[in-house]
Short mmCIF file of C-alpha atoms in Angstrom, two decimals:
data_model
loop_
_atom_site.label_atom_id
_atom_site.label_comp_id
_atom_site.label_asym_id
_atom_site.label_seq_id
_atom_site.Cartn_x
_atom_site.Cartn_y
_atom_site.Cartn_z
CA UNK F 29 190.03 -71.45 -39.08
CA UNK F 30 192.31 -69.10 -40.92
CA UNK F 31 195.85 -68.40 -39.79
CA UNK F 32 194.85 -64.93 -38.82
CA UNK F 33 192.14 -66.22 -36.54
CA UNK F 34 194.54 -68.77 -35.04
CA UNK F 35 197.11 -66.12 -34.34
CA UNK F 36 194.50 -63.94 -32.75
CA UNK F 37 193.46 -66.84 -30.56
CA UNK F 38 197.03 -67.41 -29.49
CA UNK F 39 197.43 -63.79 -28.82
CA UNK F 40 194.29 -63.77 -26.70
CA UNK F 41 195.52 -66.81 -24.78
CA UNK F 42 198.86 -65.21 -24.18
CA UNK F 43 197.15 -62.02 -23.18
CA UNK F 44 194.96 -63.94 -20.70
CA UNK F 45 198.00 -65.71 -19.24
CA UNK F 46 199.74 -62.38 -18.88
CA UNK F 47 196.71 -60.87 -17.23
CA UNK F 48 196.44 -63.78 -14.83
CA UNK F 49 200.13 -63.53 -14.04
CA UNK F 50 199.76 -59.79 -13.50
CA UNK F 51 196.79 -60.39 -11.24
CA UNK F 52 198.71 -62.98 -9.27
CA UNK F 53 201.66 -60.66 -9.01
CA UNK F 54 199.50 -57.71 -8.00
CA UNK F 55 199.22 -58.69 -4.27
CA UNK F 56 202.94 -59.27 -4.06
CA UNK F 57 203.54 -55.93 -5.71
CA UNK F 58 201.14 -54.29 -3.30
CA UNK F 59 202.73 -56.00 -0.27
CA UNK F 60 206.20 -55.14 -1.51
CA UNK F 61 205.18 -51.56 -2.08
CA UNK F 62 203.92 -51.42 1.53
CA UNK F 63 207.40 -52.45 2.62
CA UNK F 64 209.13 -49.77 0.58
CA UNK F 65 209.79 -51.68 -2.81
CA UNK F 66 206.93 -50.14 -4.84
CA UNK F 67 209.16 -48.23 -7.29
CA UNK F 68 211.20 -51.29 -8.30
CA UNK F 69 208.05 -53.37 -8.91
CA UNK F 70 206.53 -50.65 -11.15
CA UNK F 71 209.69 -50.57 -13.31
CA UNK F 72 209.63 -54.35 -13.64
CA UNK F 73 205.97 -54.31 -14.70
CA UNK F 74 206.62 -51.72 -17.37
CA UNK F 75 209.59 -53.67 -18.80
CA UNK F 76 207.63 -56.95 -18.77
CA UNK F 77 204.72 -55.27 -20.62
CA UNK F 78 207.06 -53.90 -23.29
CA UNK F 79 208.63 -57.32 -23.77
CA UNK F 80 205.19 -58.95 -24.05
CA UNK F 81 204.09 -56.46 -26.67
CA UNK F 82 207.26 -56.99 -28.67
CA UNK F 83 206.86 -60.76 -28.47
CA UNK F 84 203.21 -60.54 -29.47
CA UNK F 85 204.13 -58.43 -32.49
CA UNK F 86 206.91 -60.80 -33.45
CA UNK F 87 204.61 -63.78 -33.12
CA UNK F 88 202.04 -62.05 -35.27
CA UNK F 89 204.58 -61.33 -37.98
CA UNK F 90 205.87 -64.88 -37.81
CA UNK F 91 202.40 -66.27 -37.94
CA UNK F 92 201.81 -64.57 -41.21
CA UNK F 93 205.08 -65.89 -42.62
CA UNK F 94 204.86 -69.49 -41.35
CA UNK F 95 202.39 -72.04 -42.46
CA UNK F 96 199.41 -72.88 -40.31
CA UNK F 97 200.81 -76.09 -38.84
CA UNK F 98 204.04 -74.40 -37.83
CA UNK F 99 202.19 -71.46 -36.35
CA UNK F 100 200.03 -73.69 -34.17
CA UNK F 101 202.99 -75.73 -33.06
CA UNK F 102 204.97 -72.61 -32.26
CA UNK F 103 202.12 -71.18 -30.24
CA UNK F 104 201.97 -74.35 -28.14
CA UNK F 105 205.69 -74.24 -27.48
CA UNK F 106 205.46 -70.58 -26.69
CA UNK F 107 202.68 -71.20 -24.26
CA UNK F 108 204.68 -73.93 -22.57
CA UNK F 109 207.73 -71.72 -22.32
CA UNK F 110 205.56 -68.91 -21.12
CA UNK F 111 203.94 -71.13 -18.51
CA UNK F 112 207.32 -72.34 -17.32
CA UNK F 113 208.58 -68.78 -17.18
CA UNK F 114 205.53 -67.71 -15.21
CA UNK F 115 206.03 -70.67 -12.92
CA UNK F 116 209.63 -69.69 -12.34
CA UNK F 117 208.55 -66.13 -11.68
CA UNK F 118 205.95 -67.37 -9.23
CA UNK F 119 208.52 -69.52 -7.46
CA UNK F 120 210.97 -66.62 -7.39
CA UNK F 121 208.21 -64.39 -5.96
CA UNK F 122 207.34 -66.97 -3.33
CA UNK F 123 211.02 -67.38 -2.51
CA UNK F 124 211.42 -63.61 -2.22
CA UNK F 125 208.36 -63.49 -0.01
CA UNK F 126 209.85 -66.21 2.20
CA UNK F 127 213.14 -64.36 2.36
CA UNK F 128 211.32 -61.18 3.34
CA UNK F 129 209.43 -63.11 6.03
CA UNK F 130 212.69 -64.61 7.27
CA UNK F 131 214.28 -61.17 7.35
CA UNK F 132 211.28 -59.83 9.25
CA UNK F 133 211.51 -62.73 11.72
CA UNK F 134 215.26 -62.11 12.02
CA UNK F 135 214.57 -58.43 12.69
CA UNK F 136 211.93 -59.28 15.30
CA UNK F 137 214.30 -61.81 16.84
CA UNK F 138 217.06 -59.19 16.94
CA UNK F 139 214.69 -56.74 18.63
CA UNK F 140 213.77 -59.41 21.16
CA UNK F 141 217.44 -60.14 21.79
CA UNK F 142 218.08 -56.43 22.22
CA UNK F 143 215.20 -56.15 24.67
CA UNK F 144 216.46 -59.21 26.50
CA UNK F 145 219.95 -57.73 26.70
CA UNK F 146 218.44 -54.49 28.03
CA UNK F 147 216.47 -56.41 30.63
CA UNK F 148 219.61 -58.33 31.56
CA UNK F 149 221.50 -55.06 31.89
CA UNK F 150 218.73 -53.61 34.08
CA UNK F 151 218.66 -56.80 36.14
CA UNK F 152 222.43 -56.62 36.56
CA UNK F 153 222.21 -52.98 37.67
CA UNK F 154 219.40 -53.88 40.09
CA UNK F 155 221.45 -56.75 41.49
CA UNK F 156 224.39 -54.40 41.82
CA UNK F 157 222.23 -51.90 43.71
CA UNK F 158 220.90 -54.68 45.94
CA UNK F 159 224.44 -55.83 46.63
CA UNK F 160 225.37 -52.23 47.53
CA UNK F 161 222.34 -51.98 49.81
CA UNK F 162 223.24 -55.29 51.46
CA UNK F 163 226.80 -54.05 51.93
CA UNK F 164 225.53 -50.80 53.49
CA UNK F 165 223.16 -52.74 55.75
CA UNK F 166 225.99 -55.00 56.80
CA UNK F 167 228.12 -51.92 57.55
CA UNK F 168 225.25 -50.37 59.52
CA UNK F 169 224.77 -53.62 61.43
CA UNK F 170 228.46 -53.64 62.22
CA UNK F 171 228.36 -50.02 63.40
CA UNK F 172 225.20 -50.72 65.41
CA UNK F 173 226.77 -53.79 66.99
CA UNK F 174 229.83 -51.74 67.92
CA UNK F 175 227.63 -49.01 69.35
CA UNK F 176 225.60 -51.55 71.31
CA UNK F 177 228.78 -53.12 72.61
CA UNK F 178 230.07 -49.73 73.78
CA UNK F 179 226.67 -48.93 75.28
CA UNK F 180 226.64 -52.29 77.06
CA UNK F 181 230.11 -51.61 78.43
CA UNK F 182 229.03 -48.13 79.55
CA UNK F 183 225.89 -49.51 81.20
CA UNK F 184 227.92 -52.28 82.83
CA UNK F 185 230.42 -49.73 84.15
CA UNK F 186 227.56 -47.53 85.34
CA UNK F 187 225.93 -50.49 87.08
CA UNK F 188 229.23 -51.37 88.70
CA UNK F 189 229.60 -47.80 89.94
CA UNK F 190 226.01 -47.78 91.12
CA UNK F 191 226.52 -51.10 92.88
CA UNK F 192 229.64 -49.79 94.54
CA UNK F 193 227.83 -46.62 95.55
CA UNK F 194 224.94 -48.65 96.96
CA UNK F 195 227.33 -50.81 98.92
CA UNK F 196 229.03 -47.70 100.30
CA UNK F 197 225.65 -46.19 101.15
CA UNK F 198 224.64 -49.46 102.76
CA UNK F 199 227.78 -49.49 104.90
CA UNK F 200 227.23 -45.83 105.81
CA UNK F 201 223.59 -46.56 106.62
CA UNK F 202 224.55 -49.52 108.79
CA UNK F 203 227.12 -47.41 110.64
CA UNK F 204 224.54 -44.67 111.05
CA UNK F 205 221.94 -47.13 112.28
CA UNK F 206 224.39 -48.65 114.75
CA UNK F 207 225.25 -45.17 115.94
CA UNK F 208 221.55 -44.32 116.27
CA UNK F 209 220.92 -47.57 118.15
CA UNK F 210 223.78 -46.81 120.53
CA UNK F 211 222.47 -43.29 121.02
CA UNK F 212 218.95 -44.65 121.55
CA UNK F 213 220.28 -47.03 124.20
CA UNK F 214 222.12 -44.18 125.89
CA UNK F 215 219.01 -41.99 125.70
CA UNK F 216 216.87 -44.80 127.13
CA UNK F 217 219.31 -45.24 130.03
CA UNK F 218 219.37 -41.52 130.69
CA UNK F 219 215.58 -41.31 130.44
CA UNK F 220 215.20 -44.10 132.99
CA UNK F 221 217.71 -42.38 135.24
CA UNK F 222 215.84 -39.08 134.88
CA UNK F 223 212.49 -40.79 135.52
CA UNK F 224 213.94 -42.48 138.60
CA UNK F 225 215.14 -39.10 139.85
CA UNK F 226 211.75 -37.49 139.07
CA UNK F 227 213.17 -35.14 136.45
CA UNK F 228 212.23 -34.44 132.84
CA UNK F 229 214.81 -35.82 130.44
CA UNK F 230 216.02 -33.56 127.64
CA UNK F 231 218.17 -35.40 125.03
CA UNK F 232 219.65 -32.11 123.81
CA UNK F 233 220.96 -31.12 127.23
CA UNK F 234 224.21 -33.09 126.80
CA UNK F 235 224.93 -31.44 123.47
CA UNK F 236 224.22 -28.06 124.91
CA UNK F 237 226.56 -28.75 127.82
CA UNK F 238 229.36 -29.78 125.43
CA UNK F 239 228.87 -26.70 123.28
CA UNK F 240 228.69 -24.50 126.39
CA UNK F 241 231.91 -26.01 127.73
CA UNK F 242 233.72 -25.48 124.44
CA UNK F 243 232.49 -21.92 124.22
CA UNK F 244 233.62 -21.20 127.78
CA UNK F 245 237.12 -22.41 126.92
CA UNK F 246 237.12 -20.26 123.80
CA UNK F 247 236.00 -17.18 125.72
CA UNK F 248 238.58 -17.83 128.44
CA UNK F 249 241.36 -18.02 125.85
CA UNK F 250 240.07 -14.86 124.18
CA UNK F 251 239.93 -12.99 127.50
CA UNK F 252 243.44 -14.16 128.33
CA UNK F 253 244.73 -12.90 124.99
CA UNK F 254 242.94 -9.60 125.44
CA UNK F 255 244.42 -9.25 128.96
CA UNK F 256 247.92 -10.03 127.73
CA UNK F 257 247.54 -7.59 124.87
CA UNK F 258 246.16 -4.92 127.16
CA UNK F 259 249.00 -5.41 129.64
CA UNK F 260 251.61 -5.19 126.91
CA UNK F 261 249.96 -2.06 125.56
CA UNK F 262 249.86 -0.44 128.99
CA UNK F 263 253.47 -1.37 129.66
CA UNK F 264 254.60 0.10 126.37
CA UNK F 265 252.56 3.23 127.08
CA UNK F 266 254.09 3.65 130.54
CA UNK F 267 257.71 2.68 129.86
CA UNK F 268 258.08 3.28 126.17
CA UNK F 269 259.37 6.89 126.40
CA UNK F 270 261.33 7.68 129.59
CA UNK F 271 262.46 11.14 128.39
CA UNK F 272 258.96 12.30 127.57
CA UNK F 273 258.22 15.05 130.09
CA UNK F 274 254.95 16.13 128.48
CA UNK F 275 251.90 15.81 130.67
CA UNK F 276 249.86 12.63 130.18
CA UNK F 277 246.18 12.80 129.38
CA UNK F 278 243.41 10.42 130.13
CA UNK F 279 243.02 7.69 127.48
CA UNK F 280 240.25 5.19 126.96
CA UNK F 281 241.04 1.64 125.86
CA UNK F 282 238.12 -0.05 124.13
CA UNK F 283 238.07 -3.82 124.10
CA UNK F 284 236.41 -5.17 120.90
CA UNK F 285 233.06 -6.85 121.53
CA UNK F 286 232.51 -10.54 121.05
CA UNK F 287 229.44 -11.98 119.29
CA UNK F 288 227.23 -14.16 121.42
CA UNK F 289 226.45 -17.59 119.99
CA UNK F 290 223.09 -18.01 118.27
CA UNK F 291 220.52 -20.56 119.31
CA UNK F 292 219.66 -21.75 122.77
CA UNK F 293 223.16 -22.39 124.16
CA UNK F 294 223.89 -20.95 127.59
CA UNK F 295 227.11 -18.96 127.25
CA UNK F 296 228.99 -16.97 129.87
CA UNK F 297 229.60 -13.38 128.85
CA UNK F 298 231.60 -10.56 130.33
CA UNK F 299 229.78 -7.86 132.20
CA UNK F 300 230.76 -4.22 131.94
CA UNK F 301 233.38 -2.81 134.24
CA UNK F 302 232.56 -1.41 137.69
CA UNK F 303 229.73 -3.86 138.32
CA UNK F 304 227.28 -2.34 135.83
CA UNK F 305 224.70 -4.60 134.17
CA UNK F 306 225.02 -5.12 130.43
CA UNK F 307 222.07 -3.89 128.38
CA UNK F 308 219.81 -6.48 126.79
CA UNK F 309 220.52 -7.20 123.13
CA UNK F 310 221.70 -9.75 120.62
CA UNK F 311 225.39 -9.55 121.61
CA UNK F 312 226.86 -8.49 124.97
CA UNK F 313 229.73 -6.02 124.79
CA UNK F 314 232.47 -4.92 127.16
CA UNK F 315 232.33 -1.31 128.34
CA UNK F 316 235.37 0.82 127.61
CA UNK F 317 237.87 0.87 130.48
CA UNK F 318 239.17 4.33 131.35
CA UNK F 319 242.88 4.27 132.05
CA UNK F 320 244.14 7.30 133.93
CA UNK F 321 247.76 8.09 133.48
CA UNK F 322 249.62 9.42 136.53
CA UNK F 323 253.10 10.88 136.88
CA UNK F 324 255.69 8.19 136.59
CA UNK F 325 256.72 6.93 140.02
CA UNK F 326 258.73 3.94 138.89
CA UNK F 327 256.01 1.37 139.85
CA UNK F 328 253.44 0.46 137.18
CA UNK F 329 249.86 0.08 138.33
CA UNK F 330 246.92 -1.75 136.66
CA UNK F 331 243.25 -1.07 137.06
CA UNK F 332 241.43 -4.31 138.00
CA UNK F 333 238.71 -5.46 135.60
CA UNK F 334 235.87 -7.48 137.10
CA UNK F 335 234.61 -10.29 134.80
CA UNK F 336 231.32 -11.83 135.89
CA UNK F 337 229.98 -14.74 133.77
CA UNK F 338 226.25 -14.68 133.21
CA UNK F 339 223.92 -17.26 131.66
CA UNK F 340 221.10 -16.42 129.26
CA UNK F 341 217.86 -18.36 129.60
CA UNK F 342 217.53 -21.25 127.13
CA UNK F 343 214.56 -21.68 124.80
CA UNK F 344 212.68 -24.98 125.07
CA UNK F 345 213.18 -27.31 122.08
CA UNK F 346 210.16 -28.71 120.16
CA UNK F 347 210.87 -32.23 121.46
CA UNK F 348 211.08 -31.03 125.06
CA UNK F 349 207.84 -29.06 124.64
CA UNK F 350 205.99 -32.05 123.18
CA UNK F 351 207.33 -34.33 125.92
CA UNK F 352 206.36 -31.84 128.62
CA UNK F 353 202.78 -31.80 127.28
CA UNK F 354 202.36 -35.50 126.45
CA UNK F 355 204.18 -37.28 129.30
CA UNK F 356 202.04 -35.94 132.17
CA UNK F 357 198.79 -36.82 130.32
CA UNK F 358 199.56 -40.09 128.56
CA UNK F 359 197.80 -43.31 129.57
CA UNK F 360 200.71 -45.45 128.41
CA UNK F 361 203.39 -46.83 130.71
CA UNK F 362 206.43 -44.50 130.83
CA UNK F 363 208.71 -47.40 129.85
CA UNK F 364 206.99 -47.50 126.42
CA UNK F 365 208.78 -44.29 125.49
CA UNK F 366 212.15 -45.98 126.08
CA UNK F 367 211.53 -48.05 122.95
CA UNK F 368 212.15 -45.78 119.95
CA UNK F 369 210.17 -48.16 117.71
CA UNK F 370 206.99 -48.08 119.80
CA UNK F 371 203.93 -46.25 118.47
CA UNK F 372 203.95 -43.53 121.21
CA UNK F 373 207.68 -42.82 120.66
CA UNK F 374 207.16 -42.55 116.88
CA UNK F 375 204.20 -40.23 117.44
CA UNK F 376 206.27 -37.95 119.71
CA UNK F 377 209.16 -37.91 117.21
CA UNK F 378 206.82 -37.10 114.31
CA UNK F 379 205.05 -34.36 116.23
CA UNK F 380 208.35 -32.77 117.35
CA UNK F 381 209.59 -32.73 113.74
CA UNK F 382 206.43 -31.07 112.38
CA UNK F 383 206.98 -27.77 110.66
CA UNK F 384 204.27 -25.88 112.59
CA UNK F 385 204.56 -27.49 116.02
CA UNK F 386 205.57 -24.15 117.54
CA UNK F 387 202.22 -22.66 116.49
CA UNK F 388 200.10 -25.48 118.02
CA UNK F 389 198.50 -25.04 121.42
CA UNK F 390 198.52 -27.80 124.05
CA UNK F 391 195.13 -29.25 123.06
CA UNK F 392 196.07 -29.45 119.39
CA UNK F 393 199.36 -31.16 120.26
CA UNK F 394 197.45 -33.75 122.33
CA UNK F 395 194.92 -34.38 119.51
CA UNK F 396 197.60 -34.83 116.83
CA UNK F 397 199.66 -37.03 119.20
CA UNK F 398 196.61 -39.26 119.89
CA UNK F 399 195.82 -39.62 116.16
CA UNK F 400 199.50 -40.30 115.30
CA UNK F 401 199.62 -42.98 118.01
CA UNK F 402 196.50 -44.56 116.51
CA UNK F 403 198.11 -44.42 113.02
CA UNK F 404 201.32 -46.18 114.15
CA UNK F 405 199.47 -48.69 116.38
CA UNK F 406 197.28 -49.87 113.47
CA UNK F 407 200.10 -50.06 110.90
CA UNK F 408 199.00 -46.96 109.00
CA UNK F 409 201.66 -47.34 106.30
CA UNK F 410 199.74 -50.42 105.00
CA UNK F 411 196.25 -48.89 105.06
CA UNK F 412 194.30 -49.17 101.84
CA UNK F 413 193.82 -45.39 101.82
CA UNK F 414 195.79 -43.01 104.04
CA UNK F 415 195.61 -39.73 102.14
CA UNK F 416 196.63 -36.75 104.27
CA UNK F 417 197.49 -38.66 107.43
CA UNK F 418 200.54 -37.30 109.31
CA UNK F 419 200.69 -34.32 106.93
CA UNK F 420 201.34 -30.76 108.05
CA UNK F 421 197.76 -29.79 107.19
CA UNK F 422 194.95 -29.77 109.74
CA UNK F 423 193.71 -33.16 110.86
CA UNK F 424 190.29 -32.19 109.46
CA UNK F 425 191.73 -32.80 105.94
CA UNK F 426 192.99 -36.32 106.75
CA UNK F 427 191.25 -39.23 105.02
CA UNK F 428 188.00 -40.47 106.59
CA UNK F 429 185.76 -43.03 104.87
CA UNK F 430 182.58 -41.09 105.78
CA UNK F 431 183.38 -37.38 106.07
CA UNK F 432 183.43 -34.96 107.70
CA UNK F 433 186.26 -35.72 110.11
CA UNK F 434 185.73 -32.64 112.30
CA UNK F 435 182.71 -31.11 113.95
CA UNK F 436 181.49 -27.54 113.61
CA UNK F 437 184.25 -26.27 115.90
CA UNK F 438 186.96 -27.68 113.59
CA UNK F 439 187.88 -30.35 116.17
CA UNK F 440 188.41 -34.01 115.17
CA UNK F 441 185.23 -35.97 116.07
CA UNK F 442 184.55 -38.84 113.61
CA UNK F 443 186.93 -41.79 113.16
CA UNK F 444 185.44 -43.67 110.16
CA UNK F 445 188.04 -46.12 108.80
CA UNK F 446 186.02 -49.27 108.21
CA UNK F 447 187.49 -52.03 105.99
CA UNK F 448 190.69 -50.06 105.38
CA UNK F 449 193.16 -52.90 106.19
CA UNK F 450 193.86 -51.74 109.74
CA UNK F 451 196.13 -54.18 111.61
CA UNK F 452 197.42 -54.07 115.16
CA UNK F 453 195.76 -53.02 118.41
CA UNK F 454 193.83 -50.05 119.74
CA UNK F 455 196.06 -47.54 121.61
CA UNK F 456 195.15 -46.28 125.07
CA UNK F 457 196.02 -42.67 124.23
CA UNK F 458 193.07 -42.41 121.83
CA UNK F 459 191.19 -41.59 125.06
CA UNK F 460 192.94 -38.19 125.00
CA UNK F 461 190.19 -37.17 122.52
CA UNK F 462 187.59 -37.43 125.33
CA UNK F 463 186.27 -33.90 124.74
CA UNK F 464 185.67 -34.28 120.97
CA UNK F 465 185.50 -37.89 119.66
CA UNK F 466 181.90 -38.87 118.84
CA UNK F 467 182.19 -41.85 116.45
CA UNK F 468 184.54 -44.84 116.17
CA UNK F 469 183.77 -47.06 113.17
CA UNK F 470 186.60 -49.47 112.38
CA UNK F 471 184.93 -52.47 110.77
CA UNK F 472 187.28 -55.28 109.77
CA UNK F 473 187.29 -57.54 106.72
CA UNK F 474 184.30 -59.88 107.12
CA UNK F 475 184.52 -63.47 105.86
CA UNK F 476 181.71 -64.93 103.65
CA UNK F 477 180.16 -66.67 106.69
CA UNK F 478 180.06 -63.55 108.89
CA UNK F 479 183.11 -64.54 110.92
CA UNK F 480 186.06 -62.26 111.57
CA UNK F 481 189.05 -62.48 109.27
CA UNK F 482 192.46 -62.34 110.94
CA UNK F 483 193.99 -60.79 107.83
CA UNK F 484 193.43 -57.03 107.83
CA UNK F 485 191.77 -56.77 111.27
CA UNK F 486 192.46 -55.46 114.78
CA UNK F 487 193.45 -57.71 117.66
CA UNK F 488 193.76 -57.44 121.43
CA UNK F 489 191.25 -55.88 123.81
CA UNK F 490 189.40 -52.58 124.05
CA UNK F 491 191.27 -50.31 126.51
CA UNK F 492 189.30 -49.44 129.60
CA UNK F 493 190.48 -45.82 129.20
CA UNK F 494 187.89 -45.48 126.42
CA UNK F 495 185.37 -45.05 129.20
CA UNK F 496 186.63 -41.43 129.37
CA UNK F 497 185.22 -40.74 125.88
CA UNK F 498 182.15 -39.00 127.25
CA UNK F 499 181.01 -37.67 123.85
CA UNK F 500 181.17 -41.07 122.12
CA UNK F 501 177.83 -41.89 120.40
CA UNK F 502 178.73 -44.72 117.96
CA UNK F 503 181.19 -47.57 118.44
CA UNK F 504 181.56 -50.29 115.76
CA UNK F 505 184.40 -52.84 115.67
CA UNK F 506 182.58 -55.64 113.84
CA UNK F 507 184.76 -57.99 111.80
CA UNK F 508 187.85 -57.70 114.03
CA UNK F 509 189.51 -60.18 116.40
CA UNK F 510 188.79 -58.16 119.54
CA UNK F 511 188.78 -60.15 122.75
CA UNK F 512 186.83 -59.55 125.97
CA UNK F 513 184.01 -57.46 124.58
CA UNK F 514 183.18 -53.87 125.53
CA UNK F 515 184.55 -52.92 129.00
CA UNK F 516 182.22 -51.87 131.78
CA UNK F 517 183.75 -48.39 131.90
CA UNK F 518 182.23 -47.69 128.47
CA UNK F 519 178.80 -49.03 129.45
CA UNK F 520 178.34 -46.76 132.44
#
């Protein structure tokens, strides 16, 4: 080959090496441009191209000047140098790429550290908030404990006061009960004395006598004061002015009236002067006393005033009225009423304390007394159902297992209280309902074998006075511990 052809071959080889190096550098240039270094890489490419062109021209000129052997040797050396230079460039590029990767990793690591520091800061703030919340909760627990302690002390003090009050009430109740027991004993003694004398005992008579005695003393003192005042006034009128020669005229001295006590207390009152009868009214008054003045004779005179005590009729108390109706008709022994805890005594007390006892007639008082005696005799407070019993309403509204309780005339006729936990015995005074009672159904609690059960059942015998229940049509006491069977008086 000619030197020119050899030089062209070298040039082509160099050009191919340059192209390959450019192609290999192209990705790095593209990646570097994506990271913001595109302008610097373009400038480097342009400079490298200019240098390559200059070197190619210089090699061409030298190739024409040098002999063929030197030109071929120089091209080999050039290619070696060029290959080494390209290798160094490639290593530098790879090193730069590694440095960029390390910087990117360092940046990512820094971002991670920053995020971690932010998370640590947030965690610290959260822990601080939790510590503040725990402190507040501890403070609230402390305040709550203090409040509970104060509340416990207040409740303890209240309980102590309540306990003290209950003890005081208990002592007062015991004193009251002892006083009532003593009064009951006194009343029982007086009742027996009255019964022995054939008189009706009134427990309020003693109180009325005491009040009447006190009122009599009060009226006597008042009359004495009025008499003294009247005498002093008359004396002053007669001897007060000795030189007065004017004629004296008739004067009337009016004694102020006194109010009669309210209630049923018998009180003595003053009657009008000169034997006249006082007019009926709420309060007796004293008639004016005419005092006639006469010429002074040196001896004072006084007109006598006649005072006649009178007694007003007393109104019968509810207890006395109930006793006057029940005692003559009861079938019980009179000594039963001496016991204040007996069923007849409780029935009389309840009936006397009723709000409308004054409006009841004698028959209604007897009916309610008989039913109240039955209630107390069979332990009515422990009945399974006792709605309405011993209420102020009519006995027709009292509980009956199979209504109605009353007949068409609104009179109690049907006593249905079967399996209602009645305990005790049948009272004799239930026979007071002889004109109205038609049914008695008081079944007890039957056992599984048909035998009577002592728990929740009646005991004793059937009173013979039930033979007076002429209207009785049904009589059922099955399941009770009744002894003796049905009396002959009820069979006839």
